[in-house]
Amino acid sequence: WESFLPSRVLVQPVQLICLYAPAYHLILEGILILWIIRLLFSKTYKLQERSDLTPKEKEELIEEWQPEPLVPPVPKDHPALNYNIVSGPPTHIITVNGKECINFASFNFLGLLDNEKVKSAAQASLKKYGVGTCGPRGFYGTFDVHLELEERLAKFMRTEEAIIYSYGFATIASAIPAYSKRGDIVFVDEAACFAIQKGLQASRSNIKLFKHNDMADLERLLKEQETEDQKNPRKARVTRRFIVVEGLYMNTGDVCPLPELIKLKYKYKVRIFLEESLSFGVLGEHGRGITEHFGINIDDIDLISANMENSLASIGGFCCGRSFIIDHQRLSGQGYCFSASLPPLLAAAAIEALNIMEDNPDIFQTLRAKCERIHELLQGISGLKVVGESFSPALHLQLEESCGSRENDVKSLKRVVDYCMNSGIALTQARYLEKEEKCLPPPSIRVVVTVEQTEQELDKAASLLKEAAQSVLN
Amino acid sequence: MLVAVLTYVGYGVLTLFGYLRDFMRQWKIEKCQNATEREEQKDFVPLYQDFENFYNRNLYMRIRDSWNRPICSVPGAKVDMMERVSHDYNWTFTYTGRVIKDIINMGSYNYLGFAQKAGTCQEAAAKVLSQYGAGVCSTRQEMGNLDKHEELEKLVARFLGVESAMAYGMGFATNSMNIPALVGKGCLILSDELNHASLVLGARLSGATIRIFKHNNMQSLEKLLKDAIVHGQPRTRRPWKKILILVEGIYSMEGSIVRLPEVIALKKKYKSYLYLDEAHSIGALGPTGRGVVEYFGLSPEDVDVMMGTFTKSFGAAGGYIGGKKELIDYLRTYSHSAVYATSLSPPVVEQIITSMKCIMGEDGTNVGKARVQQLAENTRYFRRRLKEMGFIIYGNEDSPVVPLMLYMPAKIGAFGREMLKRNIGVVVVGFPATPIIESRARFCLSAAHTKEMLDTALKEINEVGDLLQLKYSRHRLVPLLDRPFDETTYEETED
């Protein structure tokens, strides 16, 4: 077996080469091999990124460096610094800064904040479970009330499954990053609320904004994306696409054109995430939201997210949809896995509120009638224009003509609000973080309609606003 | 060494089986149990990548019954659990309707035992509930600022010994919404390796540059600070606007306590700001329960931002931030939560107020002080006994979070199930909350645990430890951690 010795195997071909190759060839190859060996063993020279400072120079730099103060000082008269103090429950009659007013500012659409049945259900839960849950859902924080609430919500919305979060803001802000990752594309309306914007920021996806409720603009963006896809089909096959819209927009008070969106969904193969915080418990014959309002099959929407802090007068939020989609959030929704679960008394309050919603479907009609009434009454106020659909319970009143700068607008609106508060109607300005919003809405007064307001109160509010606008803006 | 090898072998076998099962599912030899996409949407881009769910389908599903266990009583020292069985290997669960009563609860974060269904806290909360209702329906800056919230904030400021404080509705959201308000682009965040997901999310959302230092390692932190100040921002070389150090009081997966005196010394030397997240340590450390700052005998003025949650020691929900008046004024104006998120629910606020007054002793009794002392005693006793038995325990001597190392994947499920058979509820954690070979069981001690409960638990843990061969420690009595870098223990000298 001597012929199998490695030296034999190596030596023979080399001998052959030396015999048959021309001399210059061998010399060139030899030089090349030596050069490679040299490069392999020589030290790599890094570019001098850091100048070599002596320790003394470093000390001096450290001495000299002055950071900014942790927070810049806030002027004492900043409009957002001094909160209104509400003494007592924020119900229909509310005591703000010591004065009793009629509440036109809390999102208590169905008046369930003060409902005795809801309170007694919460009391029973408090006696059984105490207040806090002392743990996240994964670690002994899942109570039977949570499971019951999830089942009831899924049944009410007629979907397969629902998942509960302990904070309304965190619901959509955790749901979006669970599905949309870096490299995915999300088409979102310009007027989307801040929670959606934070969810999109956390997801690190490509965000494409389309003009508010403008389906032509959205279709243009979708077409552009399609042409992009054709250039790179392999990448397109793994890039997920989503459209995020709200049922009833908090910032503008109008609805999204859901039937057209469904058509676009199937044409361009995009998934739809619907945020229904304001429309849950408001729109639709039984309060099931915008899908019932437009008569659309709920399975066509991939994910519906809503918070329970408006119509259900509790705390927290939920997402509902098919099990295929919702189950994923149980392991990858950050606000679900890494946060304590909803206190059981709030879950019990939400269940009782759902019961009331199911037993009295005529409150939705009553609410809609009141919204339409106030919408009509508020038309024609000189200096203020009404922004929002006629059936939307959360309207905005914006200045018809701006006073020049946003600061001055805010000041004028504040004078209108103060006038109304002094005369017994509690209103508030819509608050935004001016530097953080992508598309900052103009300053406005928020008017909220609830089922508990009587017709006289609606009339009073409208006439008071007319007076205030007259005296302040003219 | 042997343990590490066996752990890897265990994961290897599981992965192989995983591939085999996936193969069988694809070829329809085995029935596919997960939910699938709609028929009408089959030609859409798939929502989940197949590989993403590999871990979920094959490893997590097998031991899924150790998590999400539903309970139906107050989460105190003893808890009632709804029994559930699975006939198809954990793909679906059915509830038998029976309730397993009086399970010793070593999993809930109930450090001072305020999770009670009767007592002064519960009565006060019931009164406020009937007066105010459950919800608030508005944000802090609009119409949701109740007098109760103002009362709570003044009390929290007094409790912590700071100028002013602000309370928020969710602990997770407190971090993720306020860190972006404090720092932005052009600032530097130095965050500990093992920080909680909420801190990581807040840091990411802020847009600042993030650099990570090794867990509790002061040399690593100092090196990063020096480099940052001397070299400035990468590429542009401009000086950093601010440097913020993010640390936690007690790390929930390790049980280690932050080296606060050294961090404060470094912070002062390099003129940076300190953000301390006391989610687990408030109420649980310190002779009067004021947290890790009191534990080390330092002044709260040295910490720029003191953040904490009310979920763990106060038996409620929500979070707070305490600090100087300018800081809190700024947060009242610019925090995302104040503008866009609903405020705390009134009965929850009342629970916090009552329990905090109890801890401070302002309700006229000694109950609060007794509880804090009971917790400290329980902690020391439990840890000592476990170490004597020969288990590997991480963390500081005084931290009520006790991680017991399991290492091998099969033992995770086995430990959870065996303990439940013996009526003790424990929490087991594996990948991805911990590094893949360091899975552990975590015990959370409570002032509500009596010595008898602890003794029962210890007896059972001893039995299960022998059964599953969990007593890895090679040294008895003298605790030696199996890690090369011993940062996690901090030998504290009594001063």
mmCIF file of N, CA, C and O in Angstrom, chain B residues 259-320:
data_model
loop_
_atom_site.group_PDB
_atom_site.id
_atom_site.type_symbol
_atom_site.label_atom_id
_atom_site.label_comp_id
_atom_site.label_asym_id
_atom_site.label_seq_id
_atom_site.Cartn_x
_atom_site.Cartn_y
_atom_site.Cartn_z
ATOM 1 N N ARG B 259 -25.618 46.730 41.880
ATOM 2 C CA ARG B 259 -24.576 47.288 42.765
ATOM 3 C C ARG B 259 -24.758 48.791 42.819
ATOM 4 O O ARG B 259 -24.032 49.541 42.157
ATOM 5 N N LEU B 260 -25.736 49.219 43.579
ATOM 6 C CA LEU B 260 -26.126 50.622 43.504
ATOM 7 C C LEU B 260 -25.049 51.611 43.947
ATOM 8 O O LEU B 260 -24.863 52.630 43.274
ATOM 9 N N PRO B 261 -24.322 51.376 45.044
ATOM 10 C CA PRO B 261 -23.320 52.396 45.432
ATOM 11 C C PRO B 261 -22.303 52.638 44.328
ATOM 12 O O PRO B 261 -21.932 53.773 44.046
ATOM 13 N N GLU B 262 -21.865 51.543 43.667
ATOM 14 C CA GLU B 262 -20.860 51.732 42.626
ATOM 15 C C GLU B 262 -21.441 52.433 41.419
ATOM 16 O O GLU B 262 -20.790 53.281 40.802
ATOM 17 N N VAL B 263 -22.685 52.093 41.079
ATOM 18 C CA VAL B 263 -23.303 52.743 39.922
ATOM 19 C C VAL B 263 -23.444 54.234 40.188
ATOM 20 O O VAL B 263 -23.174 55.073 39.319
ATOM 21 N N ILE B 264 -23.837 54.584 41.433
ATOM 22 C CA ILE B 264 -24.017 56.006 41.730
ATOM 23 C C ILE B 264 -22.674 56.721 41.708
ATOM 24 O O ILE B 264 -22.563 57.854 41.207
ATOM 25 N N ALA B 265 -21.619 56.056 42.207
ATOM 26 C CA ALA B 265 -20.301 56.688 42.166
ATOM 27 C C ALA B 265 -19.887 56.952 40.725
ATOM 28 O O ALA B 265 -19.401 58.041 40.382
ATOM 29 N N LEU B 266 -20.110 55.960 39.851
ATOM 30 C CA LEU B 266 -19.755 56.131 38.443
ATOM 31 C C LEU B 266 -20.575 57.233 37.806
ATOM 32 O O LEU B 266 -20.074 58.058 37.031
ATOM 33 N N LYS B 267 -21.862 57.253 38.142
ATOM 34 C CA LYS B 267 -22.747 58.239 37.537
ATOM 35 C C LYS B 267 -22.302 59.648 37.904
ATOM 36 O O LYS B 267 -22.301 60.554 37.070
ATOM 37 N N LYS B 268 -21.878 59.812 39.158
ATOM 38 C CA LYS B 268 -21.456 61.155 39.574
ATOM 39 C C LYS B 268 -20.144 61.523 38.913
ATOM 40 O O LYS B 268 -19.960 62.657 38.479
ATOM 41 N N LYS B 269 -19.250 60.551 38.796
ATOM 42 C CA LYS B 269 -17.944 60.855 38.211
ATOM 43 C C LYS B 269 -18.086 61.266 36.746
ATOM 44 O O LYS B 269 -17.414 62.172 36.282
ATOM 45 N N TYR B 270 -18.974 60.585 36.025
ATOM 46 C CA TYR B 270 -19.083 60.846 34.600
ATOM 47 C C TYR B 270 -20.279 61.697 34.229
ATOM 48 O O TYR B 270 -20.629 61.820 33.057
ATOM 49 N N LYS B 271 -20.930 62.279 35.196
ATOM 50 C CA LYS B 271 -22.019 63.234 34.971
ATOM 51 C C LYS B 271 -23.145 62.645 34.121
ATOM 52 O O LYS B 271 -23.675 63.302 33.221
ATOM 53 N N SER B 272 -23.517 61.400 34.377
ATOM 54 C CA SER B 272 -24.638 60.853 33.608
ATOM 55 C C SER B 272 -25.855 60.734 34.522
ATOM 56 O O SER B 272 -25.784 61.075 35.695
ATOM 57 N N TYR B 273 -26.961 60.258 33.972
ATOM 58 C CA TYR B 273 -28.205 60.180 34.727
ATOM 59 C C TYR B 273 -28.565 58.724 34.950
ATOM 60 O O TYR B 273 -28.278 57.874 34.123
ATOM 61 N N LEU B 274 -29.210 58.467 36.062
ATOM 62 C CA LEU B 274 -29.522 57.084 36.432
ATOM 63 C C LEU B 274 -31.022 56.868 36.458
ATOM 64 O O LEU B 274 -31.752 57.638 37.071
ATOM 65 N N TYR B 275 -31.467 55.808 35.780
ATOM 66 C CA TYR B 275 -32.887 55.447 35.759
ATOM 67 C C TYR B 275 -32.979 54.088 36.443
ATOM 68 O O TYR B 275 -32.458 53.105 35.938
ATOM 69 N N LEU B 276 -33.602 54.052 37.582
ATOM 70 C CA LEU B 276 -33.648 52.820 38.366
ATOM 71 C C LEU B 276 -35.050 52.243 38.320
ATOM 72 O O LEU B 276 -36.016 52.889 38.709
ATOM 73 N N ASP B 277 -35.162 51.005 37.847
ATOM 74 C CA ASP B 277 -36.459 50.365 37.728
ATOM 75 C C ASP B 277 -36.641 49.432 38.918
ATOM 76 O O ASP B 277 -36.036 48.364 38.979
ATOM 77 N N GLU B 278 -37.463 49.851 39.867
ATOM 78 C CA GLU B 278 -37.588 49.054 41.093
ATOM 79 C C GLU B 278 -38.815 48.169 41.081
ATOM 80 O O GLU B 278 -39.485 48.035 42.090
ATOM 81 N N ALA B 279 -39.118 47.569 39.945
ATOM 82 C CA ALA B 279 -40.364 46.804 39.856
ATOM 83 C C ALA B 279 -40.451 45.734 40.940
ATOM 84 O O ALA B 279 -41.474 45.578 41.591
ATOM 85 N N HIS B 280 -39.370 45.000 41.134
ATOM 86 C CA HIS B 280 -39.427 43.924 42.119
ATOM 87 C C HIS B 280 -38.905 44.335 43.473
ATOM 88 O O HIS B 280 -39.209 43.692 44.465
ATOM 89 N N SER B 281 -38.099 45.401 43.547
ATOM 90 C CA SER B 281 -37.454 45.666 44.825
ATOM 91 C C SER B 281 -38.219 46.626 45.715
ATOM 92 O O SER B 281 -37.988 46.666 46.905
ATOM 93 N N ILE B 282 -39.150 47.400 45.195
ATOM 94 C CA ILE B 282 -39.890 48.321 46.049
ATOM 95 C C ILE B 282 -40.770 47.500 46.978
ATOM 96 O O ILE B 282 -41.421 46.536 46.568
ATOM 97 N N GLY B 283 -40.704 47.823 48.261
ATOM 98 C CA GLY B 283 -41.495 47.076 49.224
ATOM 99 C C GLY B 283 -40.837 45.790 49.667
ATOM 100 O O GLY B 283 -41.162 45.247 50.720
ATOM 101 N N ALA B 284 -39.908 45.253 48.887
ATOM 102 C CA ALA B 284 -39.340 43.953 49.223
ATOM 103 C C ALA B 284 -37.959 44.053 49.838
ATOM 104 O O ALA B 284 -37.513 43.125 50.497
ATOM 105 N N LEU B 285 -37.253 45.156 49.615
ATOM 106 C CA LEU B 285 -35.920 45.309 50.182
ATOM 107 C C LEU B 285 -35.905 46.487 51.134
ATOM 108 O O LEU B 285 -36.721 47.399 51.035
ATOM 109 N N GLY B 286 -34.918 46.484 51.995
ATOM 110 C CA GLY B 286 -34.799 47.626 52.895
ATOM 111 C C GLY B 286 -35.520 47.373 54.203
ATOM 112 O O GLY B 286 -36.552 46.710 54.222
ATOM 113 N N PRO B 287 -35.014 47.918 55.293
ATOM 114 C CA PRO B 287 -35.644 47.657 56.593
ATOM 115 C C PRO B 287 -37.075 48.170 56.715
ATOM 116 O O PRO B 287 -37.856 47.611 57.466
ATOM 117 N N THR B 288 -37.431 49.214 55.968
ATOM 118 C CA THR B 288 -38.838 49.621 56.024
ATOM 119 C C THR B 288 -39.507 49.492 54.666
ATOM 120 O O THR B 288 -40.537 50.092 54.405
ATOM 121 N N GLY B 289 -38.917 48.706 53.774
ATOM 122 C CA GLY B 289 -39.573 48.435 52.504
ATOM 123 C C GLY B 289 -39.503 49.552 51.500
ATOM 124 O O GLY B 289 -40.319 49.603 50.581
ATOM 125 N N ARG B 290 -38.525 50.478 51.652
ATOM 126 C CA ARG B 290 -38.467 51.580 50.690
ATOM 127 C C ARG B 290 -37.652 51.223 49.455
ATOM 128 O O ARG B 290 -37.372 52.084 48.645
ATOM 129 N N GLY B 291 -37.198 49.989 49.337
ATOM 130 C CA GLY B 291 -36.550 49.583 48.102
ATOM 131 C C GLY B 291 -35.042 49.497 48.196
ATOM 132 O O GLY B 291 -34.457 49.541 49.269
ATOM 133 N N VAL B 292 -34.425 49.389 47.041
ATOM 134 C CA VAL B 292 -32.997 49.092 46.999
ATOM 135 C C VAL B 292 -32.169 50.292 47.464
ATOM 136 O O VAL B 292 -31.061 50.140 47.967
ATOM 137 N N VAL B 293 -32.704 51.492 47.330
ATOM 138 C CA VAL B 293 -31.956 52.674 47.792
ATOM 139 C C VAL B 293 -31.801 52.629 49.305
ATOM 140 O O VAL B 293 -30.724 52.902 49.848
ATOM 141 N N GLU B 294 -32.860 52.234 49.985
ATOM 142 C CA GLU B 294 -32.776 52.142 51.447
ATOM 143 C C GLU B 294 -31.925 50.945 51.870
ATOM 144 O O GLU B 294 -31.238 50.998 52.876
ATOM 145 N N TYR B 295 -31.989 49.880 51.087
ATOM 146 C CA TYR B 295 -31.216 48.674 51.390
ATOM 147 C C TYR B 295 -29.743 48.995 51.472
ATOM 148 O O TYR B 295 -29.019 48.485 52.321
ATOM 149 N N PHE B 296 -29.255 49.870 50.570
ATOM 150 C CA PHE B 296 -27.851 50.231 50.599
ATOM 151 C C PHE B 296 -27.583 51.452 51.471
ATOM 152 O O PHE B 296 -26.448 51.895 51.571
ATOM 153 N N GLY B 297 -28.617 52.026 52.042
ATOM 154 C CA GLY B 297 -28.432 53.186 52.901
ATOM 155 C C GLY B 297 -28.065 54.445 52.147
ATOM 156 O O GLY B 297 -27.347 55.299 52.663
ATOM 157 N N LEU B 298 -28.527 54.592 50.917
ATOM 158 C CA LEU B 298 -28.183 55.766 50.108
ATOM 159 C C LEU B 298 -29.340 56.744 50.110
ATOM 160 O O LEU B 298 -30.428 56.447 50.563
ATOM 161 N N SER B 299 -29.075 57.904 49.540
ATOM 162 C CA SER B 299 -30.114 58.928 49.517
ATOM 163 C C SER B 299 -30.868 58.860 48.199
ATOM 164 O O SER B 299 -30.273 58.732 47.138
ATOM 165 N N PRO B 300 -32.187 58.976 48.232
ATOM 166 C CA PRO B 300 -32.949 58.918 46.973
ATOM 167 C C PRO B 300 -32.633 60.072 46.034
ATOM 168 O O PRO B 300 -32.950 60.013 44.862
ATOM 169 N N GLU B 301 -31.981 61.108 46.530
ATOM 170 C CA GLU B 301 -31.690 62.226 45.633
ATOM 171 C C GLU B 301 -30.604 61.873 44.631
ATOM 172 O O GLU B 301 -30.456 62.541 43.617
ATOM 173 N N ASP B 302 -29.834 60.805 44.923
ATOM 174 C CA ASP B 302 -28.778 60.436 43.992
ATOM 175 C C ASP B 302 -29.321 59.776 42.746
ATOM 176 O O ASP B 302 -28.660 59.762 41.716
ATOM 177 N N VAL B 303 -30.481 59.190 42.851
ATOM 178 C CA VAL B 303 -31.058 58.533 41.684
ATOM 179 C C VAL B 303 -31.925 59.552 40.967
ATOM 180 O O VAL B 303 -32.809 60.152 41.570
ATOM 181 N N ASP B 304 -31.650 59.775 39.674
ATOM 182 C CA ASP B 304 -32.389 60.819 38.978
ATOM 183 C C ASP B 304 -33.832 60.446 38.728
ATOM 184 O O ASP B 304 -34.736 61.232 38.935
ATOM 185 N N VAL B 305 -34.053 59.209 38.255
ATOM 186 C CA VAL B 305 -35.414 58.787 37.956
ATOM 187 C C VAL B 305 -35.667 57.484 38.701
ATOM 188 O O VAL B 305 -35.041 56.478 38.413
ATOM 189 N N MET B 306 -36.564 57.525 39.678
ATOM 190 C CA MET B 306 -36.886 56.286 40.388
ATOM 191 C C MET B 306 -38.215 55.777 39.865
ATOM 192 O O MET B 306 -39.245 56.407 40.068
ATOM 193 N N MET B 307 -38.172 54.634 39.207
ATOM 194 C CA MET B 307 -39.405 54.104 38.637
ATOM 195 C C MET B 307 -39.750 52.822 39.368
ATOM 196 O O MET B 307 -38.867 52.133 39.885
ATOM 197 N N GLY B 308 -41.006 52.493 39.459
ATOM 198 C CA GLY B 308 -41.384 51.233 40.080
ATOM 199 C C GLY B 308 -42.789 50.851 39.670
ATOM 200 O O GLY B 308 -43.462 51.603 38.967
ATOM 201 N N THR B 309 -43.228 49.680 40.115
ATOM 202 C CA THR B 309 -44.585 49.267 39.787
ATOM 203 C C THR B 309 -45.341 48.970 41.074
ATOM 204 O O THR B 309 -44.759 48.658 42.106
ATOM 205 N N PHE B 310 -46.645 49.059 40.980
ATOM 206 C CA PHE B 310 -47.493 48.762 42.137
ATOM 207 C C PHE B 310 -48.015 47.333 42.106
ATOM 208 O O PHE B 310 -48.785 46.932 42.946
ATOM 209 N N THR B 311 -47.629 46.571 41.053
ATOM 210 C CA THR B 311 -48.240 45.258 40.902
ATOM 211 C C THR B 311 -47.706 44.271 41.915
ATOM 212 O O THR B 311 -48.425 43.378 42.349
ATOM 213 N N LYS B 312 -46.431 44.385 42.258
ATOM 214 C CA LYS B 312 -45.814 43.306 43.008
ATOM 215 C C LYS B 312 -46.013 43.432 44.514
ATOM 216 O O LYS B 312 -46.666 42.599 45.109
ATOM 217 N N SER B 313 -45.466 44.457 45.123
ATOM 218 C CA SER B 313 -45.571 44.506 46.584
ATOM 219 C C SER B 313 -46.862 45.129 47.079
ATOM 220 O O SER B 313 -47.184 44.978 48.243
ATOM 221 N N PHE B 314 -47.580 45.867 46.252
ATOM 222 C CA PHE B 314 -48.761 46.564 46.752
ATOM 223 C C PHE B 314 -50.055 45.869 46.361
ATOM 224 O O PHE B 314 -51.129 46.329 46.703
ATOM 225 N N GLY B 315 -49.972 44.798 45.599
ATOM 226 C CA GLY B 315 -51.174 44.044 45.260
ATOM 227 C C GLY B 315 -52.165 44.807 44.430
ATOM 228 O O GLY B 315 -53.365 44.618 44.554
ATOM 229 N N ALA B 316 -51.694 45.699 43.561
ATOM 230 C CA ALA B 316 -52.604 46.492 42.733
ATOM 231 C C ALA B 316 -52.083 46.419 41.301
ATOM 232 O O ALA B 316 -51.559 45.411 40.893
ATOM 233 N N ALA B 317 -52.181 47.487 40.560
ATOM 234 C CA ALA B 317 -51.673 47.509 39.192
ATOM 235 C C ALA B 317 -51.192 48.910 38.896
ATOM 236 O O ALA B 317 -51.656 49.873 39.509
ATOM 237 N N GLY B 318 -50.265 49.046 37.997
ATOM 238 C CA GLY B 318 -49.819 50.371 37.596
ATOM 239 C C GLY B 318 -48.359 50.591 37.912
ATOM 240 O O GLY B 318 -47.685 49.735 38.472
ATOM 241 N N GLY B 319 -47.862 51.768 37.549
ATOM 242 C CA GLY B 319 -46.467 52.100 37.773
ATOM 243 C C GLY B 319 -46.347 53.548 38.203
ATOM 244 O O GLY B 319 -47.313 54.301 38.153
ATOM 245 N N TYR B 320 -45.135 53.928 38.629
ATOM 246 C CA TYR B 320 -44.938 55.315 39.040
ATOM 247 C C TYR B 320 -43.531 55.726 38.654
ATOM 248 O O TYR B 320 -42.666 54.895 38.406
#
